Coordinates of C-alpha atoms and ligand atoms in Angstrom, one line a residue:
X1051 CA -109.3 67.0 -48.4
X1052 CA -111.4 66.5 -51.8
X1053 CA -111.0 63.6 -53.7
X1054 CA -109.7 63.6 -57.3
X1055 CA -111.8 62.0 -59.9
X1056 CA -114.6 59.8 -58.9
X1057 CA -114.4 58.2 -62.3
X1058 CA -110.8 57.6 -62.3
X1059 CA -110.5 56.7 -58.6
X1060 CA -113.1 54.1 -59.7
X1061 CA -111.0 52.7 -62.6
X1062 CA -108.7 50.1 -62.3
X1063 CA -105.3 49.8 -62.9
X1064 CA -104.7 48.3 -66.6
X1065 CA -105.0 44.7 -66.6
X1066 CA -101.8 44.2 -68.7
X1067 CA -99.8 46.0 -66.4
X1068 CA -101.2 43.9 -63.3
X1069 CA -100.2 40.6 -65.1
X1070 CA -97.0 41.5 -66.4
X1071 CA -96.2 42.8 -62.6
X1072 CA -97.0 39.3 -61.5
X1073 CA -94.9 37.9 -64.4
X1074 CA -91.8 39.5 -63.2
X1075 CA -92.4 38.6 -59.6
X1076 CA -92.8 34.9 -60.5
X1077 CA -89.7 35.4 -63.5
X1078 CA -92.6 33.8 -65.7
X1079 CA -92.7 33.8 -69.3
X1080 CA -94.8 36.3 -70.3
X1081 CA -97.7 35.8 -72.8
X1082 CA -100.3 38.3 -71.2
X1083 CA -99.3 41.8 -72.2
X1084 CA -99.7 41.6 -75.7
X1085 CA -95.5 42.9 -76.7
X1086 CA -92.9 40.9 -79.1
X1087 CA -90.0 39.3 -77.5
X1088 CA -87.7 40.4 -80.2
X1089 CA -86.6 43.3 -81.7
X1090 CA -88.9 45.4 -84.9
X1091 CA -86.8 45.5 -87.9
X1092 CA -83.2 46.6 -88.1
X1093 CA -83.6 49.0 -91.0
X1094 CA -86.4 50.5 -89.2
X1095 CA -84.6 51.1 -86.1
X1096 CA -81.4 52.4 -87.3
X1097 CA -83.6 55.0 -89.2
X1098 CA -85.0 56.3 -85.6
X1099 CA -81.5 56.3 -84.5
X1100 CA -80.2 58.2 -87.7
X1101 CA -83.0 60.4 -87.4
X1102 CA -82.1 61.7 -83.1
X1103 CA -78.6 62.8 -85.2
X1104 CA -79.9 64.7 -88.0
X1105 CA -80.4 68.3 -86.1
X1106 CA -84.1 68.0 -86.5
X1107 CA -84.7 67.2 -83.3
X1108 CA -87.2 70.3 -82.1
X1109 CA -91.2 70.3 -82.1
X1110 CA -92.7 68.8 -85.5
X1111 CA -95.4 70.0 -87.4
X1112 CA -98.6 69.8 -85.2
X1113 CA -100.6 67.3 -87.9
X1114 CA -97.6 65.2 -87.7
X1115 CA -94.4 64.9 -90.4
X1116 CA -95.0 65.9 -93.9
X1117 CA -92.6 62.4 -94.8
X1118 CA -95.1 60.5 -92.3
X1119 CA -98.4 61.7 -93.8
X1120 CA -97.1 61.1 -96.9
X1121 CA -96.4 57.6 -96.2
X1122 CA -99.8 57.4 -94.5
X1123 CA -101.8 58.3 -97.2
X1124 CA -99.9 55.7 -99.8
X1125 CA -100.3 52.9 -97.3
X1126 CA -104.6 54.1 -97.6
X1127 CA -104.3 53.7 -101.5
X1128 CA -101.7 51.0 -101.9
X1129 CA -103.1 48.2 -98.9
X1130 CA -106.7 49.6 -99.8
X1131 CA -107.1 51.8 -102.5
X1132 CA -108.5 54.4 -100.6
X1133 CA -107.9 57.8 -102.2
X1134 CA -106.1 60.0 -98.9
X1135 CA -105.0 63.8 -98.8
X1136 CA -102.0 63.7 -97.1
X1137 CA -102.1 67.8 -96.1
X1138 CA -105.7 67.8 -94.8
X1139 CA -106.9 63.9 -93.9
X1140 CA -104.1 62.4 -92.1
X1141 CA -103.1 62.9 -88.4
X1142 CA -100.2 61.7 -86.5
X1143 CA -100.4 61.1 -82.6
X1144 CA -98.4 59.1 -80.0
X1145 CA -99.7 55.8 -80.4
X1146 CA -103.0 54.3 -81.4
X1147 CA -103.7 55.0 -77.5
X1148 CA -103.9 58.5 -77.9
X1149 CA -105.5 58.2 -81.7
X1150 CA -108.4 56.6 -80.0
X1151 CA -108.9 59.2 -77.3
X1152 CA -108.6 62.2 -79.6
X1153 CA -111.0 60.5 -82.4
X1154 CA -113.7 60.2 -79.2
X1155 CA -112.4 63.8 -78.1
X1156 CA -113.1 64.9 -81.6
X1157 CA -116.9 63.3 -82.0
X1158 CA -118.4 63.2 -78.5
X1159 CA -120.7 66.3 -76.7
X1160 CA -121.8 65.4 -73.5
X1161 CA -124.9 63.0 -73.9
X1162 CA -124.1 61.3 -77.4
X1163 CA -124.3 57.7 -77.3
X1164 CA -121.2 55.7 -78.5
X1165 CA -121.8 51.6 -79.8
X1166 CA -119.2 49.4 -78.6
X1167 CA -118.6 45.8 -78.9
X1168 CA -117.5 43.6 -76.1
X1169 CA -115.1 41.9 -75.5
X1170 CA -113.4 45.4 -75.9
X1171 CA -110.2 47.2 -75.1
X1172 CA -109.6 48.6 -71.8
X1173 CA -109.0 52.3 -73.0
X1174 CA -112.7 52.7 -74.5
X1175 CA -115.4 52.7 -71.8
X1176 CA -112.9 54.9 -68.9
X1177 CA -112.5 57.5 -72.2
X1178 CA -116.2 57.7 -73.2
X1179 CA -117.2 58.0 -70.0
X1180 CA -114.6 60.2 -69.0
X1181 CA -116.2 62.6 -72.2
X1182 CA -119.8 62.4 -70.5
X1183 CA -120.5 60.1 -73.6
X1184 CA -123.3 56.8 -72.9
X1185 CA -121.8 53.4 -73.8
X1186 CA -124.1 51.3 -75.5
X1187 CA -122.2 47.5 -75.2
X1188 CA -123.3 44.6 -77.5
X1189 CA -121.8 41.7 -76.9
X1190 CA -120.3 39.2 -79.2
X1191 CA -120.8 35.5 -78.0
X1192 CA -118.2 32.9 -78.4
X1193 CA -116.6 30.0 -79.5
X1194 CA -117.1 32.1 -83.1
X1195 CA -117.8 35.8 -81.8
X1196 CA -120.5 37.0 -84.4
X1197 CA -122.0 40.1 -85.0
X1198 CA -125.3 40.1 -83.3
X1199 CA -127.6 42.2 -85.7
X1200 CA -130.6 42.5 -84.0
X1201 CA -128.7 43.5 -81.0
X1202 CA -126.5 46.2 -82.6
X1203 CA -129.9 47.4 -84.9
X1204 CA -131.6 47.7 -81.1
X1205 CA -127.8 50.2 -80.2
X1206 CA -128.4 52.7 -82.3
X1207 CA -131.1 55.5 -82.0
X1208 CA -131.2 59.0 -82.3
X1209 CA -128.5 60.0 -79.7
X1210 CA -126.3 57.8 -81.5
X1211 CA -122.7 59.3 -82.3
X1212 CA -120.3 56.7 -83.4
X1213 CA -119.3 53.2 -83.3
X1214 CA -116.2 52.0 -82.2
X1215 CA -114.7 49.4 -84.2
X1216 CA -112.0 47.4 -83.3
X1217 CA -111.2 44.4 -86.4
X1218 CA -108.7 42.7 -86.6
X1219 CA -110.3 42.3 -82.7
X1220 CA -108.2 42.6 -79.7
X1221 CA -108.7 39.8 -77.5
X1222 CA -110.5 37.5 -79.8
X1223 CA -108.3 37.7 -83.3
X1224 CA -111.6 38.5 -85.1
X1225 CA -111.4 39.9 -88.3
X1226 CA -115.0 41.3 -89.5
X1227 CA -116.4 40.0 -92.3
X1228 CA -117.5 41.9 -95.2
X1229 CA -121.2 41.1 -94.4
X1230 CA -120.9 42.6 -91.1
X1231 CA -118.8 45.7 -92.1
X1232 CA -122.0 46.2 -94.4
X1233 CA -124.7 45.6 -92.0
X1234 CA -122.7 48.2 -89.5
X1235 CA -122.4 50.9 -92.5
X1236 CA -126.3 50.6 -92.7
X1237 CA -126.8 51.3 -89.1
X1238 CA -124.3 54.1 -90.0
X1239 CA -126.0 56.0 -92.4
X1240 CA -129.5 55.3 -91.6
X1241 CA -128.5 56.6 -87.8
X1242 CA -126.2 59.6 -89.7
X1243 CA -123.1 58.2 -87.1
X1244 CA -119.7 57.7 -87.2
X1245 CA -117.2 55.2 -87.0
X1246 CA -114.0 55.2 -85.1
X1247 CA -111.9 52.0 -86.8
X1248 CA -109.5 50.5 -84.5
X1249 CA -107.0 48.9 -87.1
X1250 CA -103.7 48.5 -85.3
X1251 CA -103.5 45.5 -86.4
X1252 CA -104.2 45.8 -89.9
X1253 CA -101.1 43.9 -91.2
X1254 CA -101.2 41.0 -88.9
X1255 CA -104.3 39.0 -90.6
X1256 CA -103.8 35.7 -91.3
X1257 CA -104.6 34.3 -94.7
X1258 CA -106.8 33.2 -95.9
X1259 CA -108.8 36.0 -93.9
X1260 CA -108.3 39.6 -95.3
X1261 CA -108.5 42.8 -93.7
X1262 CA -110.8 45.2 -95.0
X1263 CA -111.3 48.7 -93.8
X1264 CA -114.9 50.2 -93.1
X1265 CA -113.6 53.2 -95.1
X1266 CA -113.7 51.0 -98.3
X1267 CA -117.4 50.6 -98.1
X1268 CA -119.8 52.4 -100.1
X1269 CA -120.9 55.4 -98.5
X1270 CA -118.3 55.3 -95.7
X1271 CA -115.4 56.9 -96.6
X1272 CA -117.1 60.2 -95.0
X1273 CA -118.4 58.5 -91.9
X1274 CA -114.8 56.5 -90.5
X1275 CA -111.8 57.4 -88.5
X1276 CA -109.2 54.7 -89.5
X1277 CA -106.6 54.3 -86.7
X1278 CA -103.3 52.6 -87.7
X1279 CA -100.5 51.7 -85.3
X1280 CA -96.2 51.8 -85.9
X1281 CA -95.7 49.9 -82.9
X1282 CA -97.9 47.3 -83.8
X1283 CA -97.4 46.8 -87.6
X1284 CA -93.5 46.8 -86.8
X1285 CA -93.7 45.2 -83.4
X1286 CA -92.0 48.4 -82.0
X1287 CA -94.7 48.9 -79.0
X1288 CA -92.9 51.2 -77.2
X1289 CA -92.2 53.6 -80.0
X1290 CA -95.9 54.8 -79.5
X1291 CA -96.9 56.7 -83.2
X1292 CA -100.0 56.4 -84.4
X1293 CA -102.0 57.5 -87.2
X1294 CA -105.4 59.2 -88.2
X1295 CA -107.3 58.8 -91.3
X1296 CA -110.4 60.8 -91.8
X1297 CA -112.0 63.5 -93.8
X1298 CA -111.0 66.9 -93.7
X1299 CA -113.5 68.1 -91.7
X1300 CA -113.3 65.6 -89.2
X1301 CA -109.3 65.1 -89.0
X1302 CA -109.1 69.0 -88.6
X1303 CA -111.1 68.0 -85.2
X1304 CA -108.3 64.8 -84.1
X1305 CA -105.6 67.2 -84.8
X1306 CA -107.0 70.2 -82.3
X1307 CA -108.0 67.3 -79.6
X1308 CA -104.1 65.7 -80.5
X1309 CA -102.8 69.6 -79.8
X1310 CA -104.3 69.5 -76.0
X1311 CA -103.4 66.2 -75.4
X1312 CA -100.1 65.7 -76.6
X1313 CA -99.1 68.3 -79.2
X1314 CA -96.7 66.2 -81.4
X1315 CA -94.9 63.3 -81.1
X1316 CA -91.0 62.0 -81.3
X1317 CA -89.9 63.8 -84.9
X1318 CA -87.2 60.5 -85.4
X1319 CA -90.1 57.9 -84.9
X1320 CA -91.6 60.1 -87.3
X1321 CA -88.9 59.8 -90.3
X1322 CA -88.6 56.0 -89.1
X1323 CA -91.5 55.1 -89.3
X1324 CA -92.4 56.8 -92.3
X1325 CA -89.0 54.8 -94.1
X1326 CA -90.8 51.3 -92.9
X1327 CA -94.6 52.2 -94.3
X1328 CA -93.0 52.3 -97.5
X1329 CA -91.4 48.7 -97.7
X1330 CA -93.1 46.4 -99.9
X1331 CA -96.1 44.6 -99.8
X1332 CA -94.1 41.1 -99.0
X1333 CA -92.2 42.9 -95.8
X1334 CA -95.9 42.9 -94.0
X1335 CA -96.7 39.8 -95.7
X1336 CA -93.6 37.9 -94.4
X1337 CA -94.3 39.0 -90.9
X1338 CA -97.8 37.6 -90.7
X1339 CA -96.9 34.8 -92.3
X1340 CA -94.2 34.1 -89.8
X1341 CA -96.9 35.8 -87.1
X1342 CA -99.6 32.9 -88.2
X1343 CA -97.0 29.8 -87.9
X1344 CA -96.8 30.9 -83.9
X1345 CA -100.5 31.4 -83.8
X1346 CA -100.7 27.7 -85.0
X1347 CA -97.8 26.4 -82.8
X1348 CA -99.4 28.2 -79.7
X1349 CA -102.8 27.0 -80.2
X1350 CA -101.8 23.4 -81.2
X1351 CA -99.6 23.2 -78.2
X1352 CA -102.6 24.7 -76.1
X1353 CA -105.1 21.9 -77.4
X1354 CA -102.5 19.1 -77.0
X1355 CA -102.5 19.5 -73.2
X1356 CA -106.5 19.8 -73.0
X1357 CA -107.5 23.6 -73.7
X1358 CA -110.6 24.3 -76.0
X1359 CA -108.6 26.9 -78.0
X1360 CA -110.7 29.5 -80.3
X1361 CA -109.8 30.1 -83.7
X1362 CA -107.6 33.5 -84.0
X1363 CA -107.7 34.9 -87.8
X1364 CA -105.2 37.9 -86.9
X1365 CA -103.5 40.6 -83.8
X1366 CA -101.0 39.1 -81.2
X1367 CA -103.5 37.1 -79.7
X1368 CA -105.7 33.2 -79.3
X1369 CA -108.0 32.5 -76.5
X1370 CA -108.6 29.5 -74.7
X1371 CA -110.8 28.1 -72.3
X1372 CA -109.5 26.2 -69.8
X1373 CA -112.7 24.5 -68.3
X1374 CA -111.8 21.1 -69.6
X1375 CA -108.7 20.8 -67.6
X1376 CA -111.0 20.7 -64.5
X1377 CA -109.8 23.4 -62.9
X1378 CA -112.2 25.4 -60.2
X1379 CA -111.8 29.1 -60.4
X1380 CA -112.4 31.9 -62.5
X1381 CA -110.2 33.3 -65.4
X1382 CA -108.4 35.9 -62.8
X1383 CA -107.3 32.8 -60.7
X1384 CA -106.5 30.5 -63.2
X1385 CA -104.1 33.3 -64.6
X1386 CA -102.7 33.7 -61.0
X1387 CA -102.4 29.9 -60.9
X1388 CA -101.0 29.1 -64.0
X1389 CA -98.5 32.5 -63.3
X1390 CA -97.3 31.3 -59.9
X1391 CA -97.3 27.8 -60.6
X1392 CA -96.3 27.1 -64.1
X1393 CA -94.0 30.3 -64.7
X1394 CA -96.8 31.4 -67.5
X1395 CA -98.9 34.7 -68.0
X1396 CA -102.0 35.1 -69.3
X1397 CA -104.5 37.6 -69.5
X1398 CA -108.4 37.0 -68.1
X1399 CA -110.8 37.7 -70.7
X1400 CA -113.5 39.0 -68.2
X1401 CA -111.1 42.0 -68.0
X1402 CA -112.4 43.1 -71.5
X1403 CA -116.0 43.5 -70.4
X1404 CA -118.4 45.7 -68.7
X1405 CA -121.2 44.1 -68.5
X1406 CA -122.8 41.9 -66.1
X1407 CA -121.8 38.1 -66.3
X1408 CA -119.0 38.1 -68.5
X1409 CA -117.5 35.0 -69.4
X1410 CA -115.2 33.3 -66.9
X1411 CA -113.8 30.5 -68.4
X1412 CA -111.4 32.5 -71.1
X1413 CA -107.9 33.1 -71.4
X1414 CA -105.9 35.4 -73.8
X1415 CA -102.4 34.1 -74.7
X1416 CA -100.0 36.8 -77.1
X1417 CA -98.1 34.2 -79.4
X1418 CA -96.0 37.2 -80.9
X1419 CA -93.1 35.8 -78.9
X1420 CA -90.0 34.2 -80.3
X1421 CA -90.7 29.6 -81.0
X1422 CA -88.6 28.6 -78.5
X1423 CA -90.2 30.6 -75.6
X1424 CA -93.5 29.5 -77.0
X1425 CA -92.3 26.1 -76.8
X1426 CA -91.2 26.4 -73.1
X1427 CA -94.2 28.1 -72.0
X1428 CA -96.6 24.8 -73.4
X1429 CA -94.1 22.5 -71.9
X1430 CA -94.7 24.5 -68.4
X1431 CA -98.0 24.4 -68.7
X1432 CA -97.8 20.7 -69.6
X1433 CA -96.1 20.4 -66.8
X1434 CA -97.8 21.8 -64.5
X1435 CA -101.6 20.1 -65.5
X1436 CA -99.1 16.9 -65.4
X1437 CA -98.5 17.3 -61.4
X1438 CA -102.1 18.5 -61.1
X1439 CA -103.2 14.6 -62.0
X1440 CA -100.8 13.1 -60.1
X1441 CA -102.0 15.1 -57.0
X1442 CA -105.4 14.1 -57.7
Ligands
PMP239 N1 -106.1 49.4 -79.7 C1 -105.9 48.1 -79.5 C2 -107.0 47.2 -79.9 C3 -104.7 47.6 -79.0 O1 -104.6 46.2 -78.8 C4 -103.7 48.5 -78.7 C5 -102.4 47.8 -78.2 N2 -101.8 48.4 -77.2 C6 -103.9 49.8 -78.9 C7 -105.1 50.3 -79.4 C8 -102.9 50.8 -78.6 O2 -101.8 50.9 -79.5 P1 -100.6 51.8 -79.3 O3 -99.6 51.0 -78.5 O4 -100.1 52.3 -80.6 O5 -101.0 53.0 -78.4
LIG240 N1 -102.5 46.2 -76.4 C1 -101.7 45.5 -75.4 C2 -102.5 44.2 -75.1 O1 -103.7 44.1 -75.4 C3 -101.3 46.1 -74.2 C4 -101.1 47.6 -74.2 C5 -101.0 48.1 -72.8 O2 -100.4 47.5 -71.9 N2 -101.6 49.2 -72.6 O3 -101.9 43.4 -74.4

């Protein structure tokens, strides 16, 4: 018999849902997959469930909810000032999962040559590839994960399509600086490419950092494909709705790539999620407020047993390398170890990377868990480095 896909049969099953299947077969607390332990907010929620009972349950507008693009668009010009059509320049899709798919649906031919930065999501490369597109990977270095210019400069050339963009960053809890947005909008327009702006986490940036969208920079707001995300900016991750902001021209191309992938998506997530992008600047402020105290507890807790933990400035997520706790292995084993022996998940940052030698010695830990289980999971690991010493 034929096979199916090479490509596919050659990709690996998500790192995320390989951890949190070891998490449930060791009942350990789980902070790989990068989901909130608690419930999104009740107002929200009650909306979705208001909305299954409203007799307007049948296939929504292709583009996405008038309500939702609505709400889209004043979110652009409220958070960002950014000046949004909400007929023509917004598009709604199921999740940010699928926003990111049809954004590289909507840019790539066969042969164009897409910048991306590692560490970097696990959706980008397989879809790229899977478009006939050529990756070209820079890598950011750690402990403080700057932009290298020379290296990005030395990306781009003629065949060059787009960027993708992911700040705040997914695993590292970067959030781009000004000066770098700036030095990639260069390389945009003197290249005449595109950005695709991976922003779910837009409202979980911890201050003093800001988040700023490439779309605000001069000369960009014709060149960027901003990508927002419900389930992230209300810590509802399995409503899946995401959202599209481009220019006409280009969102007309997201929305005919979002009708042959998915068509439309859940009309009562819709309306909810609509009702929650218009609360008040404090509700998102409140959460990453309350978002950066258990990024501080996590990481002190992390450093107090013997991690080097990295500074995180926004997303779910804090890295840590564990190489000063002595332990001989790489990433994948120490998450297996500390999994099966301490009752804690963890994700290993090599997953994020392509290229050769990626870095061995990192962990990502999700804090967007309640204290107390944050609490438990350092005194576990505590714990378990605890019996380590008295073995050795
Ligand atoms: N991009 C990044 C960087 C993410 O971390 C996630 C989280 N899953 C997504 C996209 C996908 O978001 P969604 O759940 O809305 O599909
Ligand atoms: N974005 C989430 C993370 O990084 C996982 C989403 C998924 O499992 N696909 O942990």
């Amino acid at each position: 018999m034929k096979c199916g896909s090479r490509l596919l049969t050659a990709t690996p099953t998500t790192i995320f849902t390989v951890i949190s299947a070891l998490a449930a077969r060791f009942e350990a607390i789980n902070l790989g997959q990068g989901f909130p332990d608690t419930e999104g907010p009740a107002d929200i929620v009650r909306a979705a469930a208001d909305g299954l009972l409203d007799q307007r349950n049948q296939y929504p507008p292709l583009a996405g909810l008038p309500e939702l693009r609505r709400a889209v668009a004043d979110c652009n010009r409220r958070f960002y000032g950014i000046e949004i059509d909400p007929e023509g320049e917004v598009v709604v899709t199921s999740g940010a999962t699928e926003a990111v798919t049809a954004c590289l649906i909507a840019l790539i031919d066969p042969g164009d040559e897409v910048v991306l930065i590692e560490p970097l999501y696990d959706t980008y490369l397989p879809v790229v590839r899977m478009l006939g597109g050529i990756p070209r990977l820079v890598r950011l270095l750690e402990p403080d994960w700057a932009l290298p210019r020379g290296e990005l400069a030395a990306a781009f050339g003629p065949r060059t399509k787009a960027i993708l963009l992911n700040t705040p960053m997914n695993p590292t809890g970067k959030v781009f600086t000004e000066d770098e947005l700036d030095a990639i909008a260069a390389l945009l327009v003197r290249h005449d490419a595109y950005a695709i702006c991976d922003e779910v986490y837009e409202h979980l940036v911890f201050a003093p950092h800001r988040h700023v969208p490439l779309m605000t920079r001069p000369g960009m707001r014709e060149r960027c494909l901003r990508i927002g995300s419900a389930g992230k900016s209300f810590a509802l991750t399995g409503w899946k709705v995401g959202y599209v902001t481009a220019p006409a021209p280009l969102a007309d191309l997201v929305m005919k790539a979002h009708q042959n992938l998915t068509f439309t998506t859940p009309p009562n997530l819709q309306r909810a999620v609509a009702f929650g992008l218009a609360r008040e600047a404090a509700f998102f402020d409140v959460r990453a407020a309350d978002l950066a105290r258990k990024c501080r507890l996590l990481s002190e807790g992390l450093r107090a047993i013997g991690f080097a933990v990295l500074e995180s400035s926004g997303s779910y997520f804090v890295i840590a390398d564990f190489r000063p706790l002595g332990f001989a292995g790489d990433a994948l084993a120490f998450c297996q170890h500390i999994t099966e022996h301490a009752g804690v998940a963890a994700i290993p940052v090599s997953a994020f990377y392509d290229g050769p030698e990626p870095p061995r010695h990192l962990v990502r830990f999700a804090f967007c868990k309640s204290e107390a289980v944050l609490r438990e999971a350092i005194a576990r690991l505590r714990a378990l480095l605890l019996e380590r010493h008295a073995a050795d």
